Amino acid sequence: MQTVYIVWAWVIEGRPRATISALFMFTCRGILGCSTQLPLPQEFLGSGVDFPVGNVSFFLFFSGHVAGAVIASLDMRRMQRRGLAWLFDILNVLQSLRLLATRGHYTIDLAVGLGAGILFDFLAGKYEQSKTTKTSTFSRSMKEIC
């Protein structure tokens, strides 16, 4: 759901901030995940639809689902879509409870996922701001030359 919203915001609405934020987040998650790979807890209650299938070592740090939902929710709030943002927040809490109950994530993975969503949304905003500043500075410089 959050992926559809993030892609929609970029492709249909022309607002790339949530997509930039998600790219930052998944890049960082991949690096951290590979460098902090842990075996699954013995109490892990997997299902046939889990990836990877079976009781194999997989990285859990940090929750990309939680971070992605936070990124989408923050973008919705910026666009004054408060009802949809609250729906995403409620579904994110329910998802977090499910992940804790099934031992799909450690508690710290979920907490850091929340913080990561906020951090990468902030960094994407700074990135967009720096690109806008550089573009406007370049435009002014070109006008002065001409």
JSON list of C-alpha atoms in Angstrom, two decimals:
[
{"chain": "A", "resi": 1, "resn": "MET", "atom": "CA", "xyz": [0.00, 0.00, 0.00]},
{"chain": "A", "resi": 2, "resn": "GLN", "atom": "CA", "xyz": [2.70, 2.47, 0.95]},
{"chain": "A", "resi": 3, "resn": "THR", "atom": "CA", "xyz": [4.70, 1.63, -2.17]},
{"chain": "A", "resi": 4, "resn": "VAL", "atom": "CA", "xyz": [1.71, 2.35, -4.40]},
{"chain": "A", "resi": 5, "resn": "TYR", "atom": "CA", "xyz": [1.19, 5.71, -2.65]},
{"chain": "A", "resi": 6, "resn": "ILE", "atom": "CA", "xyz": [4.87, 6.67, -2.87]},
{"chain": "A", "resi": 7, "resn": "VAL", "atom": "CA", "xyz": [5.11, 5.78, -6.57]},
{"chain": "A", "resi": 8, "resn": "TRP", "atom": "CA", "xyz": [1.78, 7.56, -7.24]},
{"chain": "A", "resi": 9, "resn": "ALA", "atom": "CA", "xyz": [3.05, 10.75, -5.57]},
{"chain": "A", "resi": 10, "resn": "TRP", "atom": "CA", "xyz": [6.08, 10.75, -7.85]},
{"chain": "A", "resi": 11, "resn": "VAL", "atom": "CA", "xyz": [4.72, 9.50, -11.18]},
{"chain": "A", "resi": 12, "resn": "ILE", "atom": "CA", "xyz": [1.17, 10.92, -11.17]},
{"chain": "A", "resi": 13, "resn": "GLU", "atom": "CA", "xyz": [1.46, 13.98, -8.89]},
{"chain": "A", "resi": 14, "resn": "GLY", "atom": "CA", "xyz": [5.06, 14.90, -9.76]},
{"chain": "A", "resi": 15, "resn": "ARG", "atom": "CA", "xyz": [6.24, 15.07, -6.15]},
{"chain": "A", "resi": 16, "resn": "PRO", "atom": "CA", "xyz": [9.45, 13.04, -5.75]},
{"chain": "A", "resi": 17, "resn": "ARG", "atom": "CA", "xyz": [10.17, 13.65, -2.05]},
{"chain": "A", "resi": 18, "resn": "ALA", "atom": "CA", "xyz": [8.56, 10.44, -0.75]},
{"chain": "A", "resi": 19, "resn": "THR", "atom": "CA", "xyz": [10.30, 8.42, -3.47]},
{"chain": "A", "resi": 20, "resn": "ILE", "atom": "CA", "xyz": [13.67, 9.99, -2.69]},
{"chain": "A", "resi": 21, "resn": "SER", "atom": "CA", "xyz": [13.07, 9.26, 0.98]},
{"chain": "A", "resi": 22, "resn": "ALA", "atom": "CA", "xyz": [12.20, 5.62, 0.23]},
{"chain": "A", "resi": 23, "resn": "LEU", "atom": "CA", "xyz": [15.32, 5.25, -1.93]},
{"chain": "A", "resi": 24, "resn": "PHE", "atom": "CA", "xyz": [17.49, 6.65, 0.87]},
{"chain": "A", "resi": 25, "resn": "MET", "atom": "CA", "xyz": [15.78, 4.35, 3.37]},
{"chain": "A", "resi": 26, "resn": "PHE", "atom": "CA", "xyz": [16.06, 1.13, 1.34]},
{"chain": "A", "resi": 27, "resn": "THR", "atom": "CA", "xyz": [19.70, 1.85, 0.47]},
{"chain": "A", "resi": 28, "resn": "CYS", "atom": "CA", "xyz": [20.56, 2.36, 4.13]},
{"chain": "A", "resi": 29, "resn": "ARG", "atom": "CA", "xyz": [18.47, -0.67, 5.17]},
{"chain": "A", "resi": 30, "resn": "GLY", "atom": "CA", "xyz": [20.27, -2.87, 2.65]},
{"chain": "A", "resi": 31, "resn": "ILE", "atom": "CA", "xyz": [23.68, -1.78, 3.90]},
{"chain": "A", "resi": 32, "resn": "LEU", "atom": "CA", "xyz": [22.74, -2.13, 7.57]},
{"chain": "A", "resi": 33, "resn": "GLY", "atom": "CA", "xyz": [20.88, -5.37, 6.94]},
{"chain": "A", "resi": 34, "resn": "CYS", "atom": "CA", "xyz": [23.80, -7.05, 5.25]},
{"chain": "A", "resi": 35, "resn": "SER", "atom": "CA", "xyz": [26.27, -5.84, 7.86]},
{"chain": "A", "resi": 36, "resn": "THR", "atom": "CA", "xyz": [24.11, -6.81, 10.86]},
{"chain": "A", "resi": 37, "resn": "GLN", "atom": "CA", "xyz": [22.60, -10.07, 9.61]},
{"chain": "A", "resi": 38, "resn": "LEU", "atom": "CA", "xyz": [21.28, -12.24, 12.44]},
{"chain": "A", "resi": 39, "resn": "PRO", "atom": "CA", "xyz": [19.75, -15.71, 12.60]},
{"chain": "A", "resi": 40, "resn": "LEU", "atom": "CA", "xyz": [15.98, -15.81, 12.97]},
{"chain": "A", "resi": 41, "resn": "PRO", "atom": "CA", "xyz": [14.76, -16.20, 16.56]},
{"chain": "A", "resi": 42, "resn": "GLN", "atom": "CA", "xyz": [13.88, -19.79, 17.50]},
{"chain": "A", "resi": 43, "resn": "GLU", "atom": "CA", "xyz": [10.38, -18.61, 18.37]},
{"chain": "A", "resi": 44, "resn": "PHE", "atom": "CA", "xyz": [9.84, -17.15, 14.87]},
{"chain": "A", "resi": 45, "resn": "LEU", "atom": "CA", "xyz": [6.42, -18.16, 13.58]},
{"chain": "A", "resi": 46, "resn": "GLY", "atom": "CA", "xyz": [6.87, -18.02, 9.82]},
{"chain": "A", "resi": 47, "resn": "SER", "atom": "CA", "xyz": [4.43, -18.81, 7.08]},
{"chain": "A", "resi": 48, "resn": "GLY", "atom": "CA", "xyz": [4.65, -20.04, 3.50]},
{"chain": "A", "resi": 49, "resn": "VAL", "atom": "CA", "xyz": [4.31, -16.48, 2.20]},
{"chain": "A", "resi": 50, "resn": "ASP", "atom": "CA", "xyz": [7.34, -15.17, 4.09]},
{"chain": "A", "resi": 51, "resn": "PHE", "atom": "CA", "xyz": [10.49, -14.24, 2.23]},
{"chain": "A", "resi": 52, "resn": "PRO", "atom": "CA", "xyz": [12.86, -15.94, 2.35]},
{"chain": "A", "resi": 53, "resn": "VAL", "atom": "CA", "xyz": [10.94, -19.18, 2.80]},
{"chain": "A", "resi": 54, "resn": "GLY", "atom": "CA", "xyz": [11.99, -21.41, 5.66]},
{"chain": "A", "resi": 55, "resn": "ASN", "atom": "CA", "xyz": [14.02, -20.86, 8.78]},
{"chain": "A", "resi": 56, "resn": "VAL", "atom": "CA", "xyz": [17.04, -19.19, 7.19]},
{"chain": "A", "resi": 57, "resn": "SER", "atom": "CA", "xyz": [19.24, -16.34, 8.31]},
{"chain": "A", "resi": 58, "resn": "PHE", "atom": "CA", "xyz": [17.82, -12.99, 7.26]},
{"chain": "A", "resi": 59, "resn": "PHE", "atom": "CA", "xyz": [18.37, -9.41, 8.26]},
{"chain": "A", "resi": 60, "resn": "LEU", "atom": "CA", "xyz": [15.70, -7.81, 10.39]},
{"chain": "A", "resi": 61, "resn": "PHE", "atom": "CA", "xyz": [17.28, -4.45, 11.14]},
{"chain": "A", "resi": 62, "resn": "PHE", "atom": "CA", "xyz": [15.39, -2.16, 10.64]},
{"chain": "A", "resi": 63, "resn": "SER", "atom": "CA", "xyz": [11.75, -2.63, 9.61]},
{"chain": "A", "resi": 64, "resn": "GLY", "atom": "CA", "xyz": [11.37, -1.35, 6.07]},
{"chain": "A", "resi": 65, "resn": "HIS", "atom": "CA", "xyz": [7.59, -1.79, 6.25]},
{"chain": "A", "resi": 66, "resn": "VAL", "atom": "CA", "xyz": [7.32, 0.50, 9.27]},
{"chain": "A", "resi": 67, "resn": "ALA", "atom": "CA", "xyz": [9.72, 3.08, 7.77]},
{"chain": "A", "resi": 68, "resn": "GLY", "atom": "CA", "xyz": [7.87, 3.04, 4.42]},
{"chain": "A", "resi": 69, "resn": "ALA", "atom": "CA", "xyz": [4.50, 3.52, 6.10]},
{"chain": "A", "resi": 70, "resn": "VAL", "atom": "CA", "xyz": [5.89, 6.45, 8.12]},
{"chain": "A", "resi": 71, "resn": "ILE", "atom": "CA", "xyz": [7.32, 8.05, 4.96]},
{"chain": "A", "resi": 72, "resn": "ALA", "atom": "CA", "xyz": [3.94, 7.73, 3.21]},
{"chain": "A", "resi": 73, "resn": "SER", "atom": "CA", "xyz": [2.08, 9.03, 6.28]},
{"chain": "A", "resi": 74, "resn": "LEU", "atom": "CA", "xyz": [4.32, 12.10, 6.57]},
{"chain": "A", "resi": 75, "resn": "ASP", "atom": "CA", "xyz": [3.82, 12.86, 2.88]},
{"chain": "A", "resi": 76, "resn": "MET", "atom": "CA", "xyz": [0.05, 12.56, 3.31]},
{"chain": "A", "resi": 77, "resn": "ARG", "atom": "CA", "xyz": [0.17, 15.05, 6.17]},
{"chain": "A", "resi": 78, "resn": "ARG", "atom": "CA", "xyz": [2.13, 17.50, 4.00]},
{"chain": "A", "resi": 79, "resn": "MET", "atom": "CA", "xyz": [-0.59, 17.20, 1.36]},
{"chain": "A", "resi": 80, "resn": "GLN", "atom": "CA", "xyz": [-3.36, 17.75, 3.96]},
{"chain": "A", "resi": 81, "resn": "ARG", "atom": "CA", "xyz": [-4.60, 14.14, 3.60]},
{"chain": "A", "resi": 82, "resn": "ARG", "atom": "CA", "xyz": [-4.93, 13.74, 7.34]},
{"chain": "A", "resi": 83, "resn": "GLY", "atom": "CA", "xyz": [-7.62, 11.03, 7.31]},
{"chain": "A", "resi": 84, "resn": "LEU", "atom": "CA", "xyz": [-5.56, 8.81, 5.04]},
{"chain": "A", "resi": 85, "resn": "ALA", "atom": "CA", "xyz": [-2.46, 9.52, 7.14]},
{"chain": "A", "resi": 86, "resn": "TRP", "atom": "CA", "xyz": [-4.28, 8.41, 10.31]},
{"chain": "A", "resi": 87, "resn": "LEU", "atom": "CA", "xyz": [-5.43, 5.24, 8.51]},
{"chain": "A", "resi": 88, "resn": "PHE", "atom": "CA", "xyz": [-1.82, 4.46, 7.57]},
{"chain": "A", "resi": 89, "resn": "ASP", "atom": "CA", "xyz": [-0.69, 5.12, 11.14]},
{"chain": "A", "resi": 90, "resn": "ILE", "atom": "CA", "xyz": [-3.33, 2.78, 12.57]},
{"chain": "A", "resi": 91, "resn": "LEU", "atom": "CA", "xyz": [-2.46, 0.06, 10.05]},
{"chain": "A", "resi": 92, "resn": "ASN", "atom": "CA", "xyz": [1.23, 0.57, 10.87]},
{"chain": "A", "resi": 93, "resn": "VAL", "atom": "CA", "xyz": [0.55, 0.02, 14.59]},
{"chain": "A", "resi": 94, "resn": "LEU", "atom": "CA", "xyz": [-1.45, -3.13, 13.79]},
{"chain": "A", "resi": 95, "resn": "GLN", "atom": "CA", "xyz": [1.33, -4.33, 11.52]},
{"chain": "A", "resi": 96, "resn": "SER", "atom": "CA", "xyz": [3.89, -3.70, 14.27]},
{"chain": "A", "resi": 97, "resn": "LEU", "atom": "CA", "xyz": [1.82, -5.69, 16.75]},
{"chain": "A", "resi": 98, "resn": "ARG", "atom": "CA", "xyz": [1.60, -8.56, 14.25]},
{"chain": "A", "resi": 99, "resn": "LEU", "atom": "CA", "xyz": [5.36, -8.50, 13.68]},
{"chain": "A", "resi": 100, "resn": "LEU", "atom": "CA", "xyz": [6.00, -8.59, 17.42]},
{"chain": "A", "resi": 101, "resn": "ALA", "atom": "CA", "xyz": [3.47, -11.37, 18.01]},
{"chain": "A", "resi": 102, "resn": "THR", "atom": "CA", "xyz": [4.90, -13.57, 15.24]},
{"chain": "A", "resi": 103, "resn": "ARG", "atom": "CA", "xyz": [8.49, -12.74, 16.19]},
{"chain": "A", "resi": 104, "resn": "GLY", "atom": "CA", "xyz": [8.94, -11.28, 12.69]},
{"chain": "A", "resi": 105, "resn": "HIS", "atom": "CA", "xyz": [10.96, -8.38, 14.12]},
{"chain": "A", "resi": 106, "resn": "TYR", "atom": "CA", "xyz": [12.62, -7.44, 17.36]},
{"chain": "A", "resi": 107, "resn": "THR", "atom": "CA", "xyz": [11.12, -4.43, 19.14]},
{"chain": "A", "resi": 108, "resn": "ILE", "atom": "CA", "xyz": [14.19, -2.31, 18.35]},
{"chain": "A", "resi": 109, "resn": "ASP", "atom": "CA", "xyz": [13.74, -3.02, 14.61]},
{"chain": "A", "resi": 110, "resn": "LEU", "atom": "CA", "xyz": [10.29, -1.48, 14.72]},
{"chain": "A", "resi": 111, "resn": "ALA", "atom": "CA", "xyz": [11.37, 1.51, 16.81]},
{"chain": "A", "resi": 112, "resn": "VAL", "atom": "CA", "xyz": [14.32, 2.23, 14.52]},
{"chain": "A", "resi": 113, "resn": "GLY", "atom": "CA", "xyz": [12.02, 1.78, 11.49]},
{"chain": "A", "resi": 114, "resn": "LEU", "atom": "CA", "xyz": [9.82, 4.56, 12.88]},
{"chain": "A", "resi": 115, "resn": "GLY", "atom": "CA", "xyz": [12.84, 6.81, 13.44]},
{"chain": "A", "resi": 116, "resn": "ALA", "atom": "CA", "xyz": [14.28, 5.91, 10.04]},
{"chain": "A", "resi": 117, "resn": "GLY", "atom": "CA", "xyz": [11.08, 6.93, 8.28]},
{"chain": "A", "resi": 118, "resn": "ILE", "atom": "CA", "xyz": [11.19, 10.33, 9.98]},
{"chain": "A", "resi": 119, "resn": "LEU", "atom": "CA", "xyz": [14.94, 10.75, 9.38]},
{"chain": "A", "resi": 120, "resn": "PHE", "atom": "CA", "xyz": [14.88, 9.86, 5.70]},
{"chain": "A", "resi": 121, "resn": "ASP", "atom": "CA", "xyz": [11.83, 12.06, 5.07]},
{"chain": "A", "resi": 122, "resn": "PHE", "atom": "CA", "xyz": [13.77, 14.94, 6.64]},
{"chain": "A", "resi": 123, "resn": "LEU", "atom": "CA", "xyz": [16.89, 14.15, 4.60]},
{"chain": "A", "resi": 124, "resn": "ALA", "atom": "CA", "xyz": [14.86, 13.94, 1.38]},
{"chain": "A", "resi": 125, "resn": "GLY", "atom": "CA", "xyz": [13.42, 17.37, 2.17]},
{"chain": "A", "resi": 126, "resn": "LYS", "atom": "CA", "xyz": [16.93, 18.77, 2.67]},
{"chain": "A", "resi": 127, "resn": "TYR", "atom": "CA", "xyz": [18.05, 17.13, -0.58]},
{"chain": "A", "resi": 128, "resn": "GLU", "atom": "CA", "xyz": [15.15, 18.67, -2.51]},
{"chain": "A", "resi": 129, "resn": "GLN", "atom": "CA", "xyz": [15.83, 22.04, -0.90]},
{"chain": "A", "resi": 130, "resn": "SER", "atom": "CA", "xyz": [19.51, 21.91, -1.88]},
{"chain": "A", "resi": 131, "resn": "LYS", "atom": "CA", "xyz": [18.59, 21.04, -5.49]},
{"chain": "A", "resi": 132, "resn": "THR", "atom": "CA", "xyz": [16.09, 23.93, -5.61]},
{"chain": "A", "resi": 133, "resn": "THR", "atom": "CA", "xyz": [18.66, 26.35, -4.15]},
{"chain": "A", "resi": 134, "resn": "LYS", "atom": "CA", "xyz": [21.34, 25.28, -6.62]},
{"chain": "A", "resi": 135, "resn": "THR", "atom": "CA", "xyz": [18.91, 25.55, -9.54]},
{"chain": "A", "resi": 136, "resn": "SER", "atom": "CA", "xyz": [17.73, 29.04, -8.54]},
{"chain": "A", "resi": 137, "resn": "THR", "atom": "CA", "xyz": [21.35, 30.18, -7.96]},
{"chain": "A", "resi": 138, "resn": "PHE", "atom": "CA", "xyz": [22.31, 28.82, -11.38]},
{"chain": "A", "resi": 139, "resn": "SER", "atom": "CA", "xyz": [19.32, 30.58, -13.00]},
{"chain": "A", "resi": 140, "resn": "ARG", "atom": "CA", "xyz": [20.26, 33.90, -11.38]},
{"chain": "A", "resi": 141, "resn": "SER", "atom": "CA", "xyz": [23.87, 33.49, -12.51]},
{"chain": "A", "resi": 142, "resn": "MET", "atom": "CA", "xyz": [22.77, 32.81, -16.08]},
{"chain": "A", "resi": 143, "resn": "LYS", "atom": "CA", "xyz": [20.53, 35.90, -16.06]},
{"chain": "A", "resi": 144, "resn": "GLU", "atom": "CA", "xyz": [23.43, 38.04, -14.85]},
{"chain": "A", "resi": 145, "resn": "ILE", "atom": "CA", "xyz": [25.69, 36.70, -17.61]},
{"chain": "A", "resi": 146, "resn": "CYS", "atom": "CA", "xyz": [23.07, 37.33, -20.30]}
]
